[in-house]
Amino acid sequence: MVKTEIRKEADGSVFATVVGKIDEHFDGKEILQAADSARKVSLKMDGVRSISSLGVRALEVFMNALGDRQVVLEEISAAMANQVTMIPNLLGSATVKSARLPFVCPSCGAEGAHSVPYESGAGTTHAPKCEQCGKKMEFDGFSEEYLPR
Ligand SMILES: [Zn+2]
C-alpha cells in the first residue's frame, strides 16, 4: 500500500510525496490526475520502504504515463535507489536529484540516513559528518548498488 500526498505549486507544477510499499496495486492515479495540465512533476520518495518485482513493473507503467512532462525525483529511498541502479531504464527520462541512503560512523558506530546527490561516488564525496562525534561517516553497504557508477 502506498500513500501519496499531492501539492500543486504556484508555478503549476505538481509535488507529490510517495510513502509505503510499491507493489502491483500502485498506479499513481491521483498523481496523474493532479498532473493533468502540469509540465513538471516532482516526486519525493524517501518513504518508499520496498518495491516488489510486480511493483517495479507498476512503477514503470506510471513513469511512462507521465509522458513528456519534466519529472524530477528527490530523496529516493535506499530500496528505490537499489532498483533504479539495477534497472536504469525504470524511470524513463526522469531525473533523480538525490537519494536518502544509510551511513555509519567508523569511529562511534552511529547510524543514520542522509540525503546525497544521486551521482557516482556520492557515497564518499558527500558522506556526512557524524552528529555524535564529528568524524566523517562511511556508506553503510556497497554504494555501487545504490548510486550510478
Ligand atoms: Zn561518530
Coordinates of N, CA, C and O and ligand atoms in Angstrom, one line a residue:
M1 N 0.8 -1.2 0.0 CA 0.0 0.0 0.0 C 0.9 1.3 0.0 O 1.8 1.4 0.8
V2 N 0.5 2.2 -0.8 CA 1.2 3.4 -1.0 C 0.3 4.6 -0.6 O -0.9 4.6 -0.9
K3 N 0.8 5.5 0.1 CA 0.1 6.7 0.5 C 0.8 7.9 -0.3 O 2.0 8.0 -0.3
T4 N -0.1 8.7 -0.9 CA 0.5 9.8 -1.6 C -0.1 11.1 -1.1 O -1.2 11.2 -0.7
E5 N 0.8 12.2 -1.1 CA 0.3 13.5 -0.7 C 0.7 14.4 -1.8 O 1.8 14.4 -2.2
I6 N -0.3 15.1 -2.3 CA -0.1 15.9 -3.5 C -0.3 17.4 -3.3 O -1.2 17.8 -2.6
R7 N 0.6 18.2 -3.8 CA 0.5 19.6 -3.6 C 0.7 20.3 -5.0 O 1.5 19.8 -5.7
K8 N -0.1 21.3 -5.3 CA 0.1 22.0 -6.5 C 0.9 23.3 -6.2 O 0.5 24.0 -5.3
E9 N 1.9 23.5 -6.9 CA 2.8 24.6 -6.7 C 2.3 25.8 -7.5 O 1.5 25.7 -8.4
A10 N 2.7 27.0 -7.0 CA 2.3 28.3 -7.7 C 2.6 28.3 -9.2 O 1.9 28.9 -9.9
D11 N 3.7 27.6 -9.6 CA 4.1 27.7 -11.0 C 3.3 26.6 -11.8 O 3.6 26.4 -13.0
G12 N 2.4 25.9 -11.2 CA 1.6 25.0 -11.9 C 2.1 23.6 -11.9 O 1.5 22.6 -12.4
S13 N 3.3 23.4 -11.3 CA 3.9 22.1 -11.3 C 3.2 21.3 -10.1 O 2.6 21.9 -9.2
V14 N 3.5 20.0 -10.1 CA 2.9 19.2 -9.0 C 4.0 18.5 -8.2 O 5.0 18.1 -8.7
F15 N 3.8 18.6 -6.9 CA 4.8 18.0 -6.0 C 4.1 16.9 -5.2 O 3.1 17.1 -4.5
A16 N 4.6 15.7 -5.3 CA 3.9 14.5 -4.6 C 4.9 13.8 -3.8 O 6.0 13.5 -4.2
T17 N 4.4 13.4 -2.6 CA 5.2 12.6 -1.7 C 4.6 11.2 -1.7 O 3.4 11.0 -1.6
V18 N 5.5 10.2 -1.9 CA 5.0 8.8 -2.0 C 5.6 8.0 -0.8 O 6.9 8.0 -0.6
V19 N 4.8 7.4 -0.1 CA 5.2 6.6 1.1 C 4.6 5.2 1.1 O 3.4 5.0 0.8
G20 N 5.4 4.2 1.5 CA 4.9 2.9 1.6 C 5.6 1.9 0.8 O 6.8 2.1 0.4
K21 N 4.9 0.8 0.5 CA 5.5 -0.3 -0.3 C 4.9 -0.2 -1.7 O 3.6 -0.2 -1.9
I22 N 5.7 -0.2 -2.7 CA 5.2 -0.2 -4.1 C 5.0 -1.6 -4.6 O 6.0 -2.4 -4.6
D23 N 3.8 -2.0 -4.8 CA 3.5 -3.4 -5.3 C 2.6 -3.3 -6.6 O 2.5 -2.2 -7.1
E24 N 2.0 -4.4 -6.9 CA 1.2 -4.4 -8.2 C 0.0 -3.5 -8.1 O -0.6 -3.2 -9.1
H25 N -0.4 -3.0 -6.9 CA -1.5 -2.2 -6.7 C -1.2 -0.7 -7.0 O -2.1 0.1 -7.0
F26 N 0.1 -0.4 -7.1 CA 0.4 1.0 -7.3 C 0.1 1.5 -8.7 O 0.5 0.8 -9.7
D27 N -0.7 2.6 -8.8 CA -1.0 3.1 -10.1 C -0.7 4.6 -10.2 O -0.7 5.2 -11.3
G28 N -0.5 5.2 -9.1 CA -0.2 6.7 -9.0 C -1.3 7.5 -9.7 O -1.1 8.6 -10.2
K29 N -2.6 7.0 -9.7 CA -3.7 7.6 -10.3 C -3.9 9.1 -9.9 O -4.1 10.0 -10.7
E30 N -3.8 9.3 -8.5 CA -4.1 10.6 -8.0 C -3.0 11.6 -8.6 O -3.3 12.8 -8.8
I31 N -1.8 11.1 -8.6 CA -0.7 12.0 -9.1 C -0.9 12.3 -10.6 O -0.8 13.5 -11.0
L32 N -1.3 11.3 -11.4 CA -1.6 11.5 -12.8 C -2.7 12.5 -13.0 O -2.7 13.4 -13.9
Q33 N -3.8 12.4 -12.2 CA -4.9 13.3 -12.3 C -4.5 14.7 -12.0 O -4.8 15.7 -12.7
A34 N -3.7 14.9 -10.9 CA -3.3 16.2 -10.4 C -2.3 16.8 -11.5 O -2.3 18.0 -11.6
A35 N -1.6 15.9 -12.2 CA -0.6 16.4 -13.1 C -1.2 16.7 -14.5 O -0.4 17.0 -15.4
D36 N -2.5 16.6 -14.6 CA -3.2 16.7 -15.9 C -2.6 17.7 -16.8 O -2.2 17.5 -17.9
S37 N -2.5 19.0 -16.3 CA -2.0 20.1 -17.2 C -0.7 20.6 -16.7 O -0.2 21.6 -17.2
A38 N 0.0 19.8 -15.8 CA 1.3 20.3 -15.3 C 2.4 19.9 -16.3 O 2.3 18.9 -17.0
R39 N 3.4 20.8 -16.4 CA 4.5 20.5 -17.2 C 5.6 19.8 -16.4 O 6.5 19.2 -17.0
K40 N 5.6 20.0 -15.1 CA 6.6 19.4 -14.3 C 6.0 18.7 -13.1 O 5.1 19.1 -12.5
V41 N 6.6 17.5 -12.8 CA 6.2 16.7 -11.6 C 7.4 16.4 -10.8 O 8.4 15.8 -11.3
S42 N 7.3 16.8 -9.5 CA 8.4 16.4 -8.6 C 7.9 15.3 -7.6 O 6.8 15.4 -7.1
L43 N 8.7 14.3 -7.5 CA 8.3 13.2 -6.6 C 9.3 13.0 -5.5 O 10.5 12.8 -5.7
K44 N 8.8 13.1 -4.2 CA 9.7 12.8 -3.1 C 9.4 11.4 -2.6 O 8.3 11.1 -2.3
M45 N 10.4 10.6 -2.6 CA 10.2 9.1 -2.4 C 11.1 8.5 -1.4 O 11.4 7.3 -1.4
D46 N 11.5 9.3 -0.3 CA 12.3 8.7 0.7 C 11.5 7.8 1.6 O 12.1 7.0 2.4
G47 N 10.2 7.8 1.5 CA 9.3 6.9 2.3 C 9.0 5.6 1.7 O 8.2 4.9 2.2
V48 N 9.6 5.4 0.5 CA 9.3 4.1 -0.2 C 10.1 3.0 0.5 O 11.3 2.9 0.3
R49 N 9.4 2.2 1.3 CA 10.2 1.1 2.1 C 10.7 0.0 1.2 O 11.8 -0.5 1.4
S50 N 9.8 -0.4 0.3 CA 10.2 -1.5 -0.6 C 9.5 -1.5 -1.9 O 8.4 -0.8 -2.0
I51 N 10.0 -2.2 -2.9 CA 9.4 -2.3 -4.2 C 9.4 -3.8 -4.6 O 10.4 -4.4 -4.6
S52 N 8.2 -4.4 -4.7 CA 8.1 -5.8 -5.1 C 8.4 -5.9 -6.6 O 8.5 -4.9 -7.3
S53 N 8.7 -7.1 -7.1 CA 9.0 -7.2 -8.6 C 7.8 -6.8 -9.4 O 8.0 -6.2 -10.5
L54 N 6.6 -7.0 -9.0 CA 5.5 -6.5 -9.8 C 5.3 -5.0 -9.6 O 4.8 -4.3 -10.5
G55 N 5.8 -4.5 -8.4 CA 5.8 -3.1 -8.2 C 6.8 -2.3 -9.2 O 6.5 -1.2 -9.6
V56 N 7.8 -3.0 -9.5 CA 8.8 -2.4 -10.5 C 8.1 -2.1 -11.8 O 8.2 -1.1 -12.4
R57 N 7.3 -3.1 -12.2 CA 6.5 -3.0 -13.5 C 5.5 -1.9 -13.3 O 5.3 -1.1 -14.3
A58 N 4.8 -1.9 -12.2 CA 3.8 -0.8 -12.0 C 4.4 0.6 -12.0 O 3.8 1.5 -12.6
L59 N 5.6 0.7 -11.4 CA 6.3 2.0 -11.4 C 6.7 2.4 -12.8 O 6.6 3.6 -13.2
E60 N 7.1 1.4 -13.6 CA 7.5 1.7 -15.0 C 6.3 2.2 -15.8 O 6.4 3.2 -16.6
V61 N 5.1 1.6 -15.6 CA 3.9 2.0 -16.3 C 3.5 3.4 -15.9 O 3.2 4.3 -16.7
F62 N 3.6 3.7 -14.6 CA 3.4 5.1 -14.1 C 4.3 6.1 -14.7 O 3.8 7.2 -15.1
M63 N 5.6 5.8 -14.7 CA 6.6 6.7 -15.3 C 6.2 7.0 -16.8 O 6.3 8.1 -17.2
N64 N 5.9 5.9 -17.5 CA 5.5 6.1 -18.9 C 4.3 7.0 -19.0 O 4.2 7.8 -19.9
A65 N 3.3 6.8 -18.1 CA 2.1 7.6 -18.2 C 2.3 9.1 -18.0 O 1.5 9.9 -18.4
L66 N 3.4 9.4 -17.3 CA 3.7 10.8 -17.1 C 4.2 11.5 -18.4 O 4.3 12.7 -18.5
G67 N 4.5 10.7 -19.4 CA 4.8 11.1 -20.7 C 6.0 12.1 -20.8 O 7.0 11.8 -20.2
D68 N 5.8 13.2 -21.5 CA 6.9 14.1 -21.8 C 7.0 15.2 -20.7 O 7.7 16.2 -21.0
R69 N 6.3 15.1 -19.6 CA 6.5 16.1 -18.6 C 7.9 16.0 -18.0 O 8.5 14.9 -18.1
Q70 N 8.4 17.1 -17.4 CA 9.6 17.0 -16.7 C 9.4 16.4 -15.4 O 8.6 16.9 -14.6
V71 N 10.1 15.3 -15.1 CA 9.9 14.5 -13.9 C 11.2 14.5 -13.1 O 12.2 14.1 -13.6
V72 N 11.1 15.0 -11.9 CA 12.3 15.0 -11.0 C 12.0 14.2 -9.7 O 11.0 14.5 -9.1
L73 N 12.9 13.3 -9.4 CA 12.7 12.5 -8.2 C 13.7 13.0 -7.2 O 14.9 13.2 -7.5
E74 N 13.2 13.3 -6.0 CA 14.0 13.8 -4.9 C 14.1 12.7 -3.8 O 13.1 12.1 -3.4
E75 N 15.2 12.6 -3.2 CA 15.4 11.8 -1.9 C 14.8 10.4 -2.1 O 14.0 10.0 -1.3
I76 N 15.1 9.7 -3.2 CA 14.6 8.4 -3.3 C 15.2 7.5 -2.1 O 16.4 7.8 -1.7
S77 N 14.5 6.6 -1.7 CA 14.9 5.7 -0.5 C 16.0 4.8 -1.0 O 16.2 4.6 -2.2
A78 N 16.6 4.1 -0.1 CA 17.6 3.1 -0.4 C 17.0 1.9 -1.3 O 17.6 1.5 -2.3
A79 N 15.7 1.5 -0.9 CA 15.1 0.5 -1.7 C 14.8 0.9 -3.1 O 15.0 0.1 -4.1
M80 N 14.5 2.1 -3.3 CA 14.2 2.7 -4.6 C 15.5 2.9 -5.4 O 15.6 2.5 -6.5
A81 N 16.6 3.4 -4.7 CA 17.9 3.7 -5.3 C 18.4 2.3 -5.8 O 19.0 2.3 -6.9
N82 N 18.2 1.3 -5.1 CA 18.7 0.0 -5.4 C 18.1 -0.5 -6.7 O 18.8 -1.0 -7.6
Q83 N 16.8 -0.4 -6.9 CA 16.1 -0.8 -8.1 C 16.5 0.1 -9.3 O 16.7 -0.4 -10.4
V84 N 16.6 1.4 -9.1 CA 16.9 2.3 -10.1 C 18.3 2.1 -10.7 O 18.6 2.2 -11.9
T85 N 19.2 1.7 -9.7 CA 20.6 1.5 -10.1 C 20.7 0.2 -10.9 O 21.5 0.0 -11.9
M86 N 19.9 -0.8 -10.5 CA 19.9 -2.1 -11.2 C 19.2 -2.1 -12.5 O 19.6 -2.7 -13.5
I87 N 18.1 -1.2 -12.6 CA 17.3 -1.2 -13.8 C 17.3 0.3 -14.3 O 16.4 1.0 -14.0
P88 N 18.4 0.8 -15.0 CA 18.5 2.2 -15.3 C 17.3 2.7 -16.2 O 17.0 3.9 -16.2
N89 N 16.6 1.8 -16.9 CA 15.5 2.2 -17.8 C 14.2 2.4 -17.0 O 13.2 3.0 -17.6
L90 N 14.2 2.0 -15.8 CA 13.0 2.0 -15.0 C 12.3 3.4 -15.0 O 11.1 3.4 -15.0
L91 N 13.0 4.5 -14.9 CA 12.4 5.8 -14.7 C 12.2 6.5 -16.0 O 11.9 7.7 -16.0
G92 N 12.5 5.9 -17.1 CA 12.4 6.6 -18.4 C 13.3 7.8 -18.5 O 14.5 7.7 -18.2
S93 N 12.7 9.0 -18.8 CA 13.6 10.2 -18.9 C 13.6 11.0 -17.7 O 14.1 12.1 -17.7
A94 N 13.1 10.5 -16.6 CA 13.0 11.2 -15.3 C 14.5 11.4 -14.8 O 15.4 10.7 -15.0
T95 N 14.6 12.5 -14.0 CA 15.9 12.8 -13.4 C 15.8 12.5 -11.9 O 14.9 12.9 -11.3
V96 N 16.9 11.8 -11.4 CA 17.0 11.6 -10.0 C 17.9 12.6 -9.4 O 19.1 12.7 -9.8
K97 N 17.4 13.5 -8.5 CA 18.2 14.6 -7.9 C 19.0 14.0 -6.8 O 20.2 14.3 -6.7
S98 N 18.4 13.3 -5.9 CA 19.1 12.9 -4.7 C 18.5 11.6 -4.1 O 17.4 11.2 -4.5
A99 N 19.3 11.0 -3.3 CA 18.9 9.7 -2.7 C 19.2 9.8 -1.2 O 20.2 10.4 -0.7
R100 N 18.3 9.2 -0.4 CA 18.5 9.2 1.1 C 19.0 7.8 1.5 O 18.2 6.9 1.4
L101 N 20.2 7.7 1.8 CA 20.9 6.5 2.0 C 21.6 6.3 3.3 O 21.8 7.3 4.0
P102 N 21.8 5.0 3.7 CA 22.3 4.7 5.1 C 23.8 5.0 5.2 O 24.6 4.6 4.3
F103 N 24.2 5.6 6.3 CA 25.6 5.9 6.6 C 25.9 5.4 8.0 O 25.0 5.3 8.8
V104 N 27.2 5.0 8.3 CA 27.6 4.6 9.6 C 28.9 5.3 10.0 O 29.7 5.5 9.1
C105 N 29.0 5.6 11.2 CA 30.3 6.3 11.7 C 31.3 5.2 12.0 O 31.0 4.4 12.9
P106 N 32.5 5.2 11.4 CA 33.5 4.2 11.7 C 34.1 4.4 13.1 O 34.7 3.5 13.7
S107 N 33.9 5.6 13.7 CA 34.5 5.9 15.0 C 33.6 5.5 16.1 O 34.1 4.8 17.1
C108 N 32.3 5.9 16.1 CA 31.5 5.6 17.2 C 30.3 4.7 16.9 O 29.6 4.3 17.8
G109 N 30.1 4.3 15.7 CA 29.1 3.3 15.3 C 27.7 3.9 15.1 O 26.8 3.2 14.8
A110 N 27.6 5.3 15.2 CA 26.3 5.9 15.0 C 25.8 5.6 13.5 O 26.6 5.6 12.6
E111 N 24.5 5.4 13.4 CA 24.0 5.2 12.1 C 22.9 6.2 11.7 O 22.3 6.7 12.6
G112 N 22.7 6.5 10.5 CA 21.7 7.4 10.1 C 21.6 7.5 8.6 O 22.5 7.1 7.8
A113 N 20.4 7.9 8.1 CA 20.1 8.0 6.7 C 20.4 9.5 6.3 O 20.0 10.4 7.1
H114 N 21.1 9.7 5.2 CA 21.4 11.1 4.8 C 21.1 11.2 3.3 O 21.3 10.3 2.5
S115 N 20.8 12.4 2.9 CA 20.5 12.7 1.5 C 21.8 13.1 0.8 O 22.5 14.0 1.3
V116 N 22.1 12.4 -0.3 CA 23.2 12.7 -1.1 C 22.8 12.9 -2.5 O 21.8 12.3 -2.9
P117 N 23.6 13.7 -3.3 CA 23.2 13.7 -4.8 C 23.3 12.4 -5.4 O 24.2 11.6 -5.0
Y118 N 22.4 12.1 -6.3 CA 22.4 10.8 -7.0 C 23.4 10.8 -8.1 O 23.1 11.1 -9.3
E119 N 24.7 10.6 -7.7 CA 25.7 10.6 -8.7 C 26.8 9.7 -8.3 O 26.9 9.3 -7.1
S120 N 27.7 9.3 -9.2 CA 28.7 8.4 -9.0 C 29.7 8.9 -7.9 O 30.1 10.1 -7.9
G121 N 30.0 8.1 -6.9 CA 30.9 8.4 -5.9 C 30.4 9.3 -4.7 O 31.1 9.6 -3.8
A122 N 29.1 9.6 -4.8 CA 28.5 10.5 -3.8 C 28.5 9.9 -2.4 O 28.5 10.6 -1.4
G123 N 28.6 8.5 -2.3 CA 28.7 7.9 -1.0 C 30.0 8.2 -0.3 O 30.0 8.2 1.0
T124 N 31.0 8.7 -1.0 CA 32.2 9.1 -0.4 C 32.3 10.6 -0.4 O 32.6 11.3 0.6
T125 N 32.1 11.2 -1.6 CA 32.3 12.7 -1.7 C 31.3 13.5 -0.9 O 31.6 14.6 -0.5
H126 N 30.1 12.9 -0.7 CA 29.1 13.6 0.0 C 28.8 13.0 1.4 O 27.7 13.2 1.9
A127 N 29.7 12.1 1.9 CA 29.5 11.5 3.2 C 29.3 12.6 4.2 O 30.1 13.5 4.3
P128 N 28.3 12.4 5.1 CA 28.0 13.5 6.1 C 29.0 13.3 7.3 O 29.7 12.3 7.4
K129 N 29.0 14.3 8.1 CA 29.8 14.3 9.4 C 28.9 13.6 10.4 O 27.7 13.9 10.5
C130 N 29.5 12.8 11.3 CA 28.8 12.2 12.3 C 28.2 13.2 13.3 O 29.0 14.1 13.7
E131 N 26.9 13.1 13.7 CA 26.3 14.1 14.6 C 26.8 13.9 16.0 O 26.8 14.8 16.8
Q132 N 27.3 12.6 16.3 CA 27.7 12.3 17.7 C 29.2 12.8 17.9 O 29.5 13.4 18.9
C133 N 30.1 12.5 17.0 CA 31.5 12.7 17.2 C 32.2 13.6 16.2 O 33.4 13.9 16.3
G134 N 31.5 13.9 15.1 CA 32.1 14.8 14.1 C 33.0 14.2 13.1 O 33.5 14.8 12.2
K135 N 33.2 12.8 13.2 CA 34.0 12.1 12.2 C 33.2 12.0 10.9 O 32.0 12.0 10.9
K136 N 34.0 11.8 9.8 CA 33.3 11.6 8.5 C 32.7 10.2 8.5 O 33.3 9.2 8.8
M137 N 31.4 10.1 8.2 CA 30.7 8.8 8.1 C 31.0 8.1 6.8 O 31.5 8.6 5.9
E138 N 30.8 6.8 6.9 CA 31.0 5.9 5.7 C 29.7 5.3 5.2 O 28.8 5.1 6.0
F139 N 29.6 5.1 3.9 CA 28.4 4.5 3.3 C 28.2 3.1 4.0 O 29.2 2.3 4.1
D140 N 27.0 2.8 4.4 CA 26.7 1.5 5.1 C 26.2 0.5 4.0 O 25.1 0.4 3.8
G141 N 27.2 -0.1 3.4 CA 26.8 -1.1 2.3 C 27.7 -0.8 1.1 O 28.8 -0.2 1.2
F142 N 27.3 -1.4 0.0 CA 28.0 -1.2 -1.3 C 27.4 -0.1 -2.0 O 26.3 -0.2 -2.6
S143 N 28.1 1.1 -2.1 CA 27.4 2.3 -2.7 C 27.1 2.0 -4.2 O 26.2 2.6 -4.7
E144 N 27.9 1.2 -4.8 CA 27.6 0.9 -6.3 C 26.3 0.2 -6.5 O 25.8 0.2 -7.6
E145 N 25.7 -0.3 -5.4 CA 24.4 -0.9 -5.5 C 23.2 0.1 -5.4 O 22.1 -0.2 -5.6
Y146 N 23.6 1.3 -5.0 CA 22.6 2.4 -4.8 C 22.8 3.7 -5.6 O 22.0 4.5 -5.6
L147 N 24.0 3.8 -6.2 CA 24.3 5.0 -6.9 C 24.9 4.7 -8.3 O 25.4 3.6 -8.4
P148 N 24.8 5.6 -9.2 CA 25.3 5.3 -10.6 C 26.8 5.1 -10.5 O 27.5 5.7 -9.6
R149 N 27.4 4.3 -11.3 CA 28.8 4.1 -11.4 C 29.6 5.3 -11.9 O 29.1 6.0 -12.8
Ligands
ZN1 ZN 30.6 9.1 15.3

